[in-house]
Coordinates of C-alpha atoms and ligand atoms in Angstrom, one line a residue:
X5 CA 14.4 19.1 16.8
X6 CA 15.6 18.4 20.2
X7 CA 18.5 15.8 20.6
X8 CA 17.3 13.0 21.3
X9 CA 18.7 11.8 25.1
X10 CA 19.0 8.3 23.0
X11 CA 22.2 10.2 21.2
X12 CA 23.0 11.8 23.9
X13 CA 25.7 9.2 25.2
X14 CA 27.4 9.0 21.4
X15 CA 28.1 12.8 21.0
X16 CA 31.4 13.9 20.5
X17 CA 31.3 17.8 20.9
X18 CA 28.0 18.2 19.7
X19 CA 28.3 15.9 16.2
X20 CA 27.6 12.5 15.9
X21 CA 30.4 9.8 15.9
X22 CA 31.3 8.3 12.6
X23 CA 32.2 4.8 14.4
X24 CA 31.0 2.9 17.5
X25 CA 32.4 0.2 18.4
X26 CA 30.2 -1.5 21.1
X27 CA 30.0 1.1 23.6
X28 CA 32.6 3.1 22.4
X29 CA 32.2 6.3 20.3
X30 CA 35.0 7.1 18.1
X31 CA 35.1 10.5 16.1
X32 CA 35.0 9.2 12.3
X33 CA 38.4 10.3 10.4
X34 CA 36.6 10.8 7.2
X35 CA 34.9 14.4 6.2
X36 CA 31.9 15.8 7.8
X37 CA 28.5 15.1 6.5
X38 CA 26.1 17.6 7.2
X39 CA 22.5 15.8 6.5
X40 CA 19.0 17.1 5.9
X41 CA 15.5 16.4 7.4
X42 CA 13.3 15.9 4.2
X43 CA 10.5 17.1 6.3
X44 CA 11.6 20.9 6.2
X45 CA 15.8 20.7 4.5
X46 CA 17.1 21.4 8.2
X47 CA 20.1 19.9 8.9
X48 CA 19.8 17.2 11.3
X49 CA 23.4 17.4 13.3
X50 CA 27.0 16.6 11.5
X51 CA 28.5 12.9 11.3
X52 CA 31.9 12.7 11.3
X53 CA 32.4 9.8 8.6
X54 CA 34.5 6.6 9.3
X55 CA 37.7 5.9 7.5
X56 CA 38.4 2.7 5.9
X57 CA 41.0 1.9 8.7
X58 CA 38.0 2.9 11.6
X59 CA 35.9 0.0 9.3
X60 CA 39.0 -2.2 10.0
X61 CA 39.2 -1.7 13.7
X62 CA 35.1 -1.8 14.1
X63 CA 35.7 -5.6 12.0
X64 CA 39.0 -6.8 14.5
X65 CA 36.5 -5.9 17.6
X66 CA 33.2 -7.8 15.9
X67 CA 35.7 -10.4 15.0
X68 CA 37.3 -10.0 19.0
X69 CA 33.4 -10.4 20.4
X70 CA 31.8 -13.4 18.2
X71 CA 35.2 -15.5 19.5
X72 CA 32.7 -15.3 22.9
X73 CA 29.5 -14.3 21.8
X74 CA 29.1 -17.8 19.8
X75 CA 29.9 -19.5 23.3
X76 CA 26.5 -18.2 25.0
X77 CA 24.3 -21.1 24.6
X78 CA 21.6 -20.0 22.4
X79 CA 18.4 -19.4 24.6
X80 CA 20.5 -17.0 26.3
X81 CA 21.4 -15.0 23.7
X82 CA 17.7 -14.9 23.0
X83 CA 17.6 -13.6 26.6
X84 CA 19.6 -10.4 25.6
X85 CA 17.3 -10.1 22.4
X86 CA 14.5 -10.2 24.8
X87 CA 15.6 -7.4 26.8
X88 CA 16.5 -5.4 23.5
X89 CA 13.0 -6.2 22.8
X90 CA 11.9 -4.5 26.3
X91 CA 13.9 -1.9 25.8
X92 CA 13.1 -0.8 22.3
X93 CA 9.4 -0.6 23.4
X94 CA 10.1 1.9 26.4
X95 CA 11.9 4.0 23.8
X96 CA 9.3 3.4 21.0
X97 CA 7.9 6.7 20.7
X98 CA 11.5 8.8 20.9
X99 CA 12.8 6.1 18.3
X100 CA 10.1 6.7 15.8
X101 CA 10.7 10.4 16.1
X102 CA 13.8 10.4 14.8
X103 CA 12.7 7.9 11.6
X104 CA 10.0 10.7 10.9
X105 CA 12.7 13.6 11.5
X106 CA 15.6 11.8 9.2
X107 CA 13.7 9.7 6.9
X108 CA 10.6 12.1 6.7
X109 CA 7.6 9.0 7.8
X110 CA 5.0 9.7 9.2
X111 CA 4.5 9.1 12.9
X112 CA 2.0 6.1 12.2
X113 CA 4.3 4.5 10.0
X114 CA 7.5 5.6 12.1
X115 CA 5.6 4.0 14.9
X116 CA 4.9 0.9 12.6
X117 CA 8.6 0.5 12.0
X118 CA 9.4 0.2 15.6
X119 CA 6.6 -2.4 15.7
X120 CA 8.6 -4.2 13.8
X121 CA 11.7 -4.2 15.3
X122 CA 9.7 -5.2 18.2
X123 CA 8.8 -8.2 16.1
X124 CA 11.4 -9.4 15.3
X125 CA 12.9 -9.4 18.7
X126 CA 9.7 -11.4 20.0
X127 CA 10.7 -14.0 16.6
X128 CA 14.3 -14.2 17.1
X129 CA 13.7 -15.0 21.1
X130 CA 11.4 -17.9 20.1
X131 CA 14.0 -19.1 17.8
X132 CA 16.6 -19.1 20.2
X133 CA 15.2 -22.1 21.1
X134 CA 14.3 -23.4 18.0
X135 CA 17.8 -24.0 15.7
X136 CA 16.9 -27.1 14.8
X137 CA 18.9 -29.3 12.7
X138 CA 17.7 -32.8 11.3
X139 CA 18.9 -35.9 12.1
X140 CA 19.4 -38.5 9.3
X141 CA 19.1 -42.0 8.9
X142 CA 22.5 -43.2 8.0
X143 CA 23.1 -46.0 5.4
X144 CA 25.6 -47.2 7.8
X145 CA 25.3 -49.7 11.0
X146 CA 25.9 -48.4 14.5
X147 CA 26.5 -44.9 13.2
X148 CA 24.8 -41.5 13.6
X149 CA 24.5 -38.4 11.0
X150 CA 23.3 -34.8 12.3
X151 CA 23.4 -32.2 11.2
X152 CA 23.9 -28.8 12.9
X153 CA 23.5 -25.1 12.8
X154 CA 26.9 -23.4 14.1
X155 CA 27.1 -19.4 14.6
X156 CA 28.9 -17.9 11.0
X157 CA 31.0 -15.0 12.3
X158 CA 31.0 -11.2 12.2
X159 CA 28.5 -10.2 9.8
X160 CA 28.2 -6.7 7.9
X161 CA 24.5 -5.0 7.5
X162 CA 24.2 -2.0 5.2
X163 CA 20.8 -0.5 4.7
X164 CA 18.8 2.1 3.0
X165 CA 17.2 5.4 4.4
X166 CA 13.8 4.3 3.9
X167 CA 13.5 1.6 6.8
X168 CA 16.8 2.9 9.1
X169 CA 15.5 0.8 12.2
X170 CA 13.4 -2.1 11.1
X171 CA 15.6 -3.6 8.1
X172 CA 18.7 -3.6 10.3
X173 CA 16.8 -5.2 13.4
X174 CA 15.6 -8.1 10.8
X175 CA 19.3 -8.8 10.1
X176 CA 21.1 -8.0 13.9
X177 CA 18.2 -9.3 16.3
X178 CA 18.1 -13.1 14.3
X179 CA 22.1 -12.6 14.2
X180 CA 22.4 -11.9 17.4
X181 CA 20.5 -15.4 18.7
X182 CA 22.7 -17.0 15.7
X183 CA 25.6 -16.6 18.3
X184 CA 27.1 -13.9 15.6
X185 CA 28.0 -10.0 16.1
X186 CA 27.2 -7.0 13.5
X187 CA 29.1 -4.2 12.0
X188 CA 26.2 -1.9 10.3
X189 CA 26.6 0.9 7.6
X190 CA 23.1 2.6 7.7
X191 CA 22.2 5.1 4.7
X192 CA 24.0 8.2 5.8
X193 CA 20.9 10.1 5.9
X194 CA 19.3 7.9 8.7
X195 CA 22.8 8.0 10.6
X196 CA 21.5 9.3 13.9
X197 CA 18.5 7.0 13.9
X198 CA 20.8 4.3 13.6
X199 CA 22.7 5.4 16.6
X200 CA 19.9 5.1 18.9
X201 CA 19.0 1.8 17.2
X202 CA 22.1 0.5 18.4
X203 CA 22.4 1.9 21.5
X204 CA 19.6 0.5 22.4
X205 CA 21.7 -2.9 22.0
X206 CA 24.2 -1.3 24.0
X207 CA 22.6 -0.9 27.0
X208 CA 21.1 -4.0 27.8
X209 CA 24.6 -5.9 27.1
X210 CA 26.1 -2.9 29.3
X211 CA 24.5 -5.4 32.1
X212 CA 24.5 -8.7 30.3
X213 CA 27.0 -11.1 32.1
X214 CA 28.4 -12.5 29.2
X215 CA 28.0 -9.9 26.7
X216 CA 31.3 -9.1 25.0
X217 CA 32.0 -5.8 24.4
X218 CA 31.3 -5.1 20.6
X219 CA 28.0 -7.0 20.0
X220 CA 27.2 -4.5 17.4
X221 CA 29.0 -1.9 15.9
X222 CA 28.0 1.0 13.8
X223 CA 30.4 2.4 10.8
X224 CA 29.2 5.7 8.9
X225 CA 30.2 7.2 6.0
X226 CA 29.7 7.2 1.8
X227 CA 30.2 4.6 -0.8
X228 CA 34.1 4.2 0.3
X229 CA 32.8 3.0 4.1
X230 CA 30.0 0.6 2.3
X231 CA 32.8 -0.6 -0.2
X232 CA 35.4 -1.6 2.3
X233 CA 33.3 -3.4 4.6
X234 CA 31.9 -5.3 1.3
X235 CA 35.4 -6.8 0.4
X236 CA 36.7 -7.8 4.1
X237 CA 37.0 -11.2 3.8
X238 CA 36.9 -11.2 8.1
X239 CA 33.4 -10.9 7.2
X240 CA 31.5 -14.5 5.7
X241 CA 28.3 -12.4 4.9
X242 CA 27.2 -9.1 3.4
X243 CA 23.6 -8.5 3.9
X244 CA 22.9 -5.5 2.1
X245 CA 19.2 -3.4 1.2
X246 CA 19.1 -0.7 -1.2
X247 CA 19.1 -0.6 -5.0
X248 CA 20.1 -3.1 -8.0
X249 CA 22.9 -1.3 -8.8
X250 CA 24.0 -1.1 -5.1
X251 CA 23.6 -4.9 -4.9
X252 CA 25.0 -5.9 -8.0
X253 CA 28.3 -3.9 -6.9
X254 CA 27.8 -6.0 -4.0
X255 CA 27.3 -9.4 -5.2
X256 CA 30.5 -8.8 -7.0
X257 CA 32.5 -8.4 -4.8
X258 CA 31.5 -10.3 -2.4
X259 CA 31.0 -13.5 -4.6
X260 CA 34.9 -12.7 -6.0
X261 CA 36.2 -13.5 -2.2
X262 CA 33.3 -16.5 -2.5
X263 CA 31.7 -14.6 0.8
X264 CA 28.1 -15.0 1.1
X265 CA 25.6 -12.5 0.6
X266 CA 22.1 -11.3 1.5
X267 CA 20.2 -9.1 -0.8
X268 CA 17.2 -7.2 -0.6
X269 CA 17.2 -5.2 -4.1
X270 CA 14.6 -3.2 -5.4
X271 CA 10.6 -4.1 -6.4
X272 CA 8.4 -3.0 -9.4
X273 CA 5.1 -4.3 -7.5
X274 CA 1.9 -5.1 -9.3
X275 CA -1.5 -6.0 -8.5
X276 CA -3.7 -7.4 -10.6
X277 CA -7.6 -5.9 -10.1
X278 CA -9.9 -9.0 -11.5
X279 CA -13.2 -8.7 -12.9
X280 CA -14.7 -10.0 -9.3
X281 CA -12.2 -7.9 -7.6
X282 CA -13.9 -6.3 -4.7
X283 CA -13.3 -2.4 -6.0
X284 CA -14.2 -0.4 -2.7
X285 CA -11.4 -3.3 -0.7
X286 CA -9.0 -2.5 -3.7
X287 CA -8.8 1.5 -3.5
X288 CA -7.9 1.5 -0.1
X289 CA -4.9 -1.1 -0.4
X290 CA -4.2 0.6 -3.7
X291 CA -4.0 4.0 -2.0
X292 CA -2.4 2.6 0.8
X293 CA 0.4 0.8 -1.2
X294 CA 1.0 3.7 -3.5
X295 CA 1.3 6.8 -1.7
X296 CA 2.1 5.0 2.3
X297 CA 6.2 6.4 2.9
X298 CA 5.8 8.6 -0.2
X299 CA 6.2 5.4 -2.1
X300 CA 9.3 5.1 -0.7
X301 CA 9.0 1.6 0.0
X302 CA 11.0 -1.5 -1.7
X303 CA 7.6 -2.7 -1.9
X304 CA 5.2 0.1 -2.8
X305 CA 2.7 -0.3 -5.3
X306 CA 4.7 0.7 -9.1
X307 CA 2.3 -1.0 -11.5
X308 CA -1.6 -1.6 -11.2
X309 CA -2.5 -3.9 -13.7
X310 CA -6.4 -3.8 -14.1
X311 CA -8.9 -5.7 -16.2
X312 CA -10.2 -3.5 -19.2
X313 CA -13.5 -3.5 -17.9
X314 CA -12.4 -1.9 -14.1
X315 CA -10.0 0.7 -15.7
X316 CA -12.5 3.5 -15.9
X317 CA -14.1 2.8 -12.6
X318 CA -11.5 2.4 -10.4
X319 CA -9.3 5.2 -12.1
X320 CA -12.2 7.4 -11.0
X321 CA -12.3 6.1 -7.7
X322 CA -8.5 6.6 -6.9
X323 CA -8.2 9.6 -9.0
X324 CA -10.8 10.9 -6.0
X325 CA -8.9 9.2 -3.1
X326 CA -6.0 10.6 -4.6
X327 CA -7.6 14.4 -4.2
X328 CA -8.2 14.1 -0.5
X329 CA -5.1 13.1 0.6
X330 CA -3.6 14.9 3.1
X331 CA 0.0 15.8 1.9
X332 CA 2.6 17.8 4.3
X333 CA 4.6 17.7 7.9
X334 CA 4.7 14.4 9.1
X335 CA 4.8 15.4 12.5
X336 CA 0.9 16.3 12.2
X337 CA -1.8 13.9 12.7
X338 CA -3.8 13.0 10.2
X339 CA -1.3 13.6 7.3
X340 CA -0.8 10.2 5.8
X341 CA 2.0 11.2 3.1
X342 CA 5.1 13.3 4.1
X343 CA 8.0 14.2 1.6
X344 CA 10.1 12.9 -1.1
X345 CA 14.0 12.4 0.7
X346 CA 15.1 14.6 -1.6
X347 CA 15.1 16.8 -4.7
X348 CA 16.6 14.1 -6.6
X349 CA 13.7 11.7 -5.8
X350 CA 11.4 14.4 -7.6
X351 CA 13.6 15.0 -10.2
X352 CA 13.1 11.3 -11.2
X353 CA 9.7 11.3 -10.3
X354 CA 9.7 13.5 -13.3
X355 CA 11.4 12.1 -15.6
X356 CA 9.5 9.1 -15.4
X357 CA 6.4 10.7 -15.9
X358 CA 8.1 12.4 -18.8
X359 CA 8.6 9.1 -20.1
X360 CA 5.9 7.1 -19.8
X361 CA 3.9 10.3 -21.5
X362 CA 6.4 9.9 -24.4
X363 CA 5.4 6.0 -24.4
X364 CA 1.5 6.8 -25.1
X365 CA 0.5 7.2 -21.4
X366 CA -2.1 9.7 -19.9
X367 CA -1.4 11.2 -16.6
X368 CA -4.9 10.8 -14.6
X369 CA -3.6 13.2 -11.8
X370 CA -0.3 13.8 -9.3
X371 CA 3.0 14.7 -10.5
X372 CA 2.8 18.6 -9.4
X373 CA 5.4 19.8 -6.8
X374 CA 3.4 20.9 -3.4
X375 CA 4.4 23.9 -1.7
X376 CA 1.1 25.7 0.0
X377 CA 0.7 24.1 3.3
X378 CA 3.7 22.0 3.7
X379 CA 7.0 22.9 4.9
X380 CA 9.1 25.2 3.7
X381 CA 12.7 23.1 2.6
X382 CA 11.1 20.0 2.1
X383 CA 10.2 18.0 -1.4
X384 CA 6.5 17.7 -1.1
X385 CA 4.8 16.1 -4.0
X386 CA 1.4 14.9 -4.9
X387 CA 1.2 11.3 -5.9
X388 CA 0.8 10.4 -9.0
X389 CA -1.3 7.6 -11.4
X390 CA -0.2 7.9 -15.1
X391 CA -3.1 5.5 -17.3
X392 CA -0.8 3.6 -20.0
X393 CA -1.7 1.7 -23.0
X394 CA 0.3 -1.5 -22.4
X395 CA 3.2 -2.6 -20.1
X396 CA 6.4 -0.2 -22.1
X397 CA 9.9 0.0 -20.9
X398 CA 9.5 2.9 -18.4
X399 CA 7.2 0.7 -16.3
X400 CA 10.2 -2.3 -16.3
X401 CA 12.1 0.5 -14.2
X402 CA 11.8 1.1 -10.5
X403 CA 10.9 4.9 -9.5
X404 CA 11.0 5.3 -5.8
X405 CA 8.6 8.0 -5.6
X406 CA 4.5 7.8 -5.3
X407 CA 4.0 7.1 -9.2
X408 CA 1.5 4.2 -10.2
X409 CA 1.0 3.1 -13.5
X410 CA -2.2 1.6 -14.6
X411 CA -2.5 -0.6 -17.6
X412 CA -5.1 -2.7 -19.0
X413 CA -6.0 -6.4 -19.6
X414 CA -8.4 -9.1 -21.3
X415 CA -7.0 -12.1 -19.8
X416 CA -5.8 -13.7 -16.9
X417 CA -2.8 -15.1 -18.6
X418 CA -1.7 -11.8 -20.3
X419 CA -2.1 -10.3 -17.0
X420 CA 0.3 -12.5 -15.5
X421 CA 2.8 -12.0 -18.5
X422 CA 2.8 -9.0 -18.0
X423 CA 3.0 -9.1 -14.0
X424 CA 5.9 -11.1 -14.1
X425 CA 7.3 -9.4 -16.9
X426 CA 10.0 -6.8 -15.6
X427 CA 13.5 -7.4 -14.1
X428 CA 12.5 -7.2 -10.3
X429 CA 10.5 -9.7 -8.6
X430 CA 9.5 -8.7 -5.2
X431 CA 6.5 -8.2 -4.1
X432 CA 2.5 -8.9 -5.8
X433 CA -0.9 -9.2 -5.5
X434 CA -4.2 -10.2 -6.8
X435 CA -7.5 -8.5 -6.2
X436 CA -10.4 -11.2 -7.1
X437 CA -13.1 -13.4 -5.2
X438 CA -12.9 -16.1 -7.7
X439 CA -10.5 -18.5 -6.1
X440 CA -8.9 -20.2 -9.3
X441 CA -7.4 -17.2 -9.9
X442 CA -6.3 -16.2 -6.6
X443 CA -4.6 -20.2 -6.5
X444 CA -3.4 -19.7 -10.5
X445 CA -1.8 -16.4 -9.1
X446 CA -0.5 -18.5 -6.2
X447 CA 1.0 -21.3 -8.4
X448 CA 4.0 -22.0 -9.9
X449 CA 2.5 -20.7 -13.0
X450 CA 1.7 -17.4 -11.4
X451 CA 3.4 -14.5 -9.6
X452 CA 7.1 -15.3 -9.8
X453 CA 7.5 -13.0 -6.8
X454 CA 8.9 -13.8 -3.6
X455 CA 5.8 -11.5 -1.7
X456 CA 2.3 -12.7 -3.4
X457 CA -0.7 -11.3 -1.6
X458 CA -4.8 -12.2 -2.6
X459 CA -7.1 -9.1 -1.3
X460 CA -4.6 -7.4 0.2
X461 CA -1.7 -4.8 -1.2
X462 CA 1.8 -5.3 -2.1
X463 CA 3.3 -3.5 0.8
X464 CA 3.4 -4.4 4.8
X465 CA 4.6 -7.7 5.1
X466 CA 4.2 -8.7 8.2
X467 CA 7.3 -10.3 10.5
X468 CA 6.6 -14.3 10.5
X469 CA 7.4 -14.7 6.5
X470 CA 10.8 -14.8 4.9
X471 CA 10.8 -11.1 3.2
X472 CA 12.5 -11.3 -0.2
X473 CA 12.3 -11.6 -4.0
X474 CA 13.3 -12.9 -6.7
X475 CA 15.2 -11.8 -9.8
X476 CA 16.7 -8.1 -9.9
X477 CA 15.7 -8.2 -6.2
X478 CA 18.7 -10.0 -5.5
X479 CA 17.0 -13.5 -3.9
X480 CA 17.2 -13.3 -0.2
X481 CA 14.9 -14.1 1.8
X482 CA 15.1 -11.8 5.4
X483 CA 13.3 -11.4 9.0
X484 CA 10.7 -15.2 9.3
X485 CA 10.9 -18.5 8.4
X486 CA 13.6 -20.5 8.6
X487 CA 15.8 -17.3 7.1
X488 CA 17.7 -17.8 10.3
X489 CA 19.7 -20.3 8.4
X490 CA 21.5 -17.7 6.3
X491 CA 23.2 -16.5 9.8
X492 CA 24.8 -20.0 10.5
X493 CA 26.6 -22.1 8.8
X494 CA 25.9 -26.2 8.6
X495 CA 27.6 -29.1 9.5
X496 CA 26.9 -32.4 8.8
X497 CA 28.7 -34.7 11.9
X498 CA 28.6 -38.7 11.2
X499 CA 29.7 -40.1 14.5
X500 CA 30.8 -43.9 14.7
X501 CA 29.4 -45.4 17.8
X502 CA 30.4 -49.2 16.9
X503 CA 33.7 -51.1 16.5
X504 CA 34.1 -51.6 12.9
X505 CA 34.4 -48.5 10.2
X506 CA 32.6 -49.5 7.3
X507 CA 32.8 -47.1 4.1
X508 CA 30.3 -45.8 2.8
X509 CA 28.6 -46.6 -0.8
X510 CA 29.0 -50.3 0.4
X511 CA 33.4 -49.6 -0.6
X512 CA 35.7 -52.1 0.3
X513 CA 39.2 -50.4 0.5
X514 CA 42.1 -53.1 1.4
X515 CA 39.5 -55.6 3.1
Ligands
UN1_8 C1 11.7 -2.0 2.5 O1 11.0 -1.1 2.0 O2 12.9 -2.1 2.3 O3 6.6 -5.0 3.7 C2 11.1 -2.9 3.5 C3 6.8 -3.8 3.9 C4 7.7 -3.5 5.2 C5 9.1 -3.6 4.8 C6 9.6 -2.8 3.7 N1 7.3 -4.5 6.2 O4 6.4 -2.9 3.3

């Protein structure tokens, strides 16, 4: 691959920098990574990883910068968001290059993820404006309560390889109109994407009167980077993507130095094909939410759970889907699924099938390694759909590779038991044109997800919701809504216009 010119300013002889620190490019002190495009093994270029005291110095700057930043007045900060906005759509095509290069998308979806950063600049410029707090009728005379949204601080960001631009631009574009600044740990294996993500921020507060030098700050390295950027208590919130374990490690810590924290965990993601469903509507979000990013997503499609009646039918159909798709380089249009990120992610793929064939399930197709017209170095699978004879423990796990299950049902509420049933809770849907189920699925007797979708599949939220889930999924709530919140912290002002100080609760103290 050529460099992209996007890097080009962050080089230090010919590797990548392990810290930036606003506009500065620091060589990291840490060892040497050397990672891989999963489209063909290549190595992408070396990153110098960060040491914990680069982690420190990147966190004194971000702490430096929001002592200014949270000056701006609000719209105005959405005024540099905007331009970020601007900027990222100029550079849309050479920024989804490098998410197909280093996390192995295709261009479509590459594409799709800059979209979304694009988004969420266009949300977090509207709330600029919008930080409203209430103001509350106080019990007492001649006095006023109001409450208001202040900026928090310097925040950390860590996320995974499998969204390197858009799950960080959720977190930093919101932050950034919150009046706070952002030190990111990306997934090592997305660090040069990550780079151009931020420079990108870099360049438009290069000319931004008012911008203070380290807006954003990027911090590579492995678990030791992540770990010592978790437990700063400079820092009053962790918002951290990637797995349970990840996040549990996370929660710890962070909740141990009563820090806040963000978490966006994994999913196990069902849908639930009805007796009305509308089959030919179903296959194509079924195919679309299994196999789109090589299943890859947090909120790909794990678990299909489909009325006894359907399960031969639309088995049929997807197993046929299934045998059309085109599998291989990325780069090439029309291929809608590229590769695995990594052997590893293969190697569990297998292992689960293993499983579930132990448990009493049939695999309908997929599972076999591809290697004739796909690149050479890369982990190319075919996706798989395994037919199982009730919900058993393999199915309570996530795999993050294209493998559906499919189990059967007689009844609406055994459906749902099952549904909500496992230890994540992220995202869910409902295929079915009879709409007490789709509200019963809605209710608070149905999905207990955070994502619940009626015709459509479980992955591809769009920006304007809060993103999130429940349970194992760790409970935040990211990107729309009034998620903004989670960036500022509240205060509640009672100001005494009048001349006498009553008490309130009607207390009489030395009267
Ligand atoms: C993720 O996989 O971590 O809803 C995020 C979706 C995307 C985001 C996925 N908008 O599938």
């Amino acid at each position: 691959m050529n460099i992209s010119t996007l890097l080009l300013p962050n080089l230090i002889d010919g590797a990548a920098p392990g810290c930036v620190i606003g506009a500065k490019s620091i060589a990291g002190a840490g060892p040497v990574m050397n990672p891989k495009s999963p489209i063909n093994g290549q190595p992408t270029l070396p990153v110098s990883s960060c040491s914990t005291a680069q982690v420190g110095l990147a966190i004194v700057a971000a702490t430096g910068s929001f002592n200014s930043w949270r000056l701006v007045p609000a719209p105005r900060r959405g005024e540099l968001v905007r331009q970020v906005g601007d900027l990222v759509r100029k550079n849309k095509a050479e920024l989804a290059e490098l998410v197909c290069w280093e996390a192995g998308k295709i261009r479509a979806e590459a594409e799709g993820e800059i979209q979304e950063w694009i988004d969420v600049c266009e949300f977090a410029v509207g709330l600029s404006r919008q930080l409203y707090g209430n103001s509350i009728a106080s019990e007492r005379p001649e006095h006023h309560l109001i409450e208001q949204w202040q900026p928090l601080g310097p925040i950390g960001v860590i996320s995974a390889f499998n969204f390197p631009a858009a799950v960080w631009a959720w977190n930093a574009m919101v932050a950034l109109v919150c009046g706070d600044t952002i030190v990111w740990k990306p997934s090592e294996q997305t660090s040069l994407t990550a780079l151009a993500c931020h420079e990108m921020v870099t360049r438009v507060a290069a000319n931004f009167e008012g911008a203070p030098e380290a807006l954003s700050s990027v911090i590579i390295g492995d678990a030791e980077v992540g770990k010592s950027l978790v437990a700063d208590e400079r820092l009053p919130l962790i918002s951290a993507t990637g797995s349970t374990r990840m996040g549990r490690a996370v929660a710890e810590v962070v909740g141990a130095r009563l820090g806040r924290s963000l978490l966006e965990l994994g999913g196990n993601n069902a849908m639930i094909v009805a007796p009305s469903a509308d089959l030919d509507l179903a296959v194509r979000a079924i195919v679309f939410a299994a196999v789109g990013t090589c299943g890859q997503r947090c909120t790909s499609l794990r678990r299909l759970i489909v009325h006894r009646d359907h399960v031969h039918k639309l088995s049929k159909q997807l197993q046929s889907s299934y045998a059309s798709l085109p599998i291989g380089d990325p780069r090439e249009e029309g291929t809608l699924v590229g590769p695995l990120v990594n052997e590893a992610a293969f190697e569990r793929m297998q292992a689960s099938i293993e499983a579930a064939k132990e448990q009493g399930g049939t695999l309908l197709c997929g599972g076999e390694a591809r290697s004739e017209g796909v690149p050479a170095g890369g982990v190319y699978v075919e996706p798989a759909l395994v037919l199982m004879p009730e919900q058993t423990e393999v199915m309570r796990e996530e795999t993050f590779a294209p493998l559906t299950y499919v189990v059967p049902y007689d009844t609406l509420d055994e459906a749902i038991a099952m549904h909500n049933g496992v230890p994540q809770g992220l995202s869910s849907s409902i295929f079915t044109t009879d709409v007490r189920e789709a509200h019963r699925f809605m209710s608070a007797t149905g999905s207990d997800c955070g994502l619940v979708g009626v015709n459509i599949g479980t992955s591809g939220a769009e920006i304007g919701g809060a993103f999130g889930g429940e349970k194992e999924t760790g409970g935040g709530r990211e990107s729309g809504s009034d998620s903004w919140k989670q960036y500022m912290r509240r205060s509640t002002a009672t100001i005494n216009y009048g001349t006498a100080l009553p008490l309130a609760q009607g207390i009489k103290f030395g009267e």
